Amino acid sequence: MELRQLEHFVAVAEDCHFTRAAKRLHIAQSGLSASIRSLERELGAPLFLRSTRQVRLTPEGQALLTEARKTLSASDAAKDAVAAVRGLLRGTLAIGSLQCLHAIHVPALLAGFLRSHPGLEVSLRHGGSGHLTDLVRSGHLDIAFVGRPRHAPEEVVLVALDNEPLVLACALDHRFASCDEVKPQDLAEERFVDFTSDWGTRDLADQVLAEAGVERRVALEASDVHSLLDLVSYGLGVALVPQSFTVKTDRVRFLPLAGDVPRWQTVAVAADPVGAAAAALLREIAAVRRPTPASCCS
């Protein structure tokens, strides 16, 4: 089994089409088909279900896809490690991040990092913590900045970035707006605004309220910070959010939570083993540290 065959297999699996995959790989379709057939003979199993309309993975192909991505990722990491020893950081670095990250200012971080490593090609995508962690696990991302997962996959490593308390966000005319702090138990009758279920802050809010014996009702869901705070400002619900959100608007009242409440933790999730480019980025983070909260996603 050759790395080239695995590259061909992953391309067909992602495109679900031999012609498109061949075009992306810049090889003849006949050569791609021959490479896949050779791989199937070696493994003694069909990897794709082929028809005139579509190409789908077999169960054997599904099993191979995860391992093929890991193998290709490890191969890239080995090449990067050799290049790093020579002082040449090249190749690609795929990064994921929450939309608003208090721990680090991602644009400033990447600008400085790319100035130091101009031969590196960097890509960035936003998403929820669960989805981004899964993309690191499956080899689609090299590193992601997310909320700490409750159960981290074995295939990744976690590097702590920061932690901060949760606070209650409510409208300026809400009954809690004049309070100094709020007990989680007092939120039992409230209607909630929150992020979609893939966001780590929602998991933490669920945990905090469950420990307080509150069965909450999420009436409205948002996929970005400013939309969530807008909904809160109009009295459509309250929200539990990280303290760093307090710099984003003056149309919402933010209140501390009383008692010993779990804190919102952000981490870097990296593929295991950590590639040379991802390791260099983590060193850059350690050296730079974060800016003030007001400069984050404001």
Coordinates of C-alpha atoms in Angstrom, one line a residue, residues 17-19 22 27 56 66 72 74 87 106 109 164 172 175 178 187 199 202 217 244 246-247 252 282:
H17 CA -16.8 11.1 -8.2
F18 CA -13.9 9.6 -10.1
T19 CA -13.8 12.3 -12.8
A22 CA -8.9 12.9 -11.1
I27 CA -4.1 12.7 -13.2
R56 CA -20.5 5.7 -2.5
T66 CA -10.5 7.5 8.9
L72 CA -1.6 11.0 5.3
A74 CA 1.3 11.6 9.9
G87 CA 14.6 25.9 9.6
V106 CA -6.6 35.0 16.1
L109 CA -1.7 35.8 15.9
E164 CA -13.2 32.7 32.7
L172 CA -31.8 46.3 30.9
R175 CA -36.3 41.8 36.9
S178 CA -30.9 45.7 39.4
L187 CA -33.3 30.9 36.8
W199 CA -21.3 25.2 21.1
R202 CA -24.2 25.7 25.8
R217 CA -36.1 26.0 28.2
S244 CA -15.5 38.4 28.1
T246 CA -19.5 42.0 28.6
V247 CA -17.4 44.3 26.4
V252 CA -27.5 44.2 28.0
L282 CA 1.5 26.8 19.9

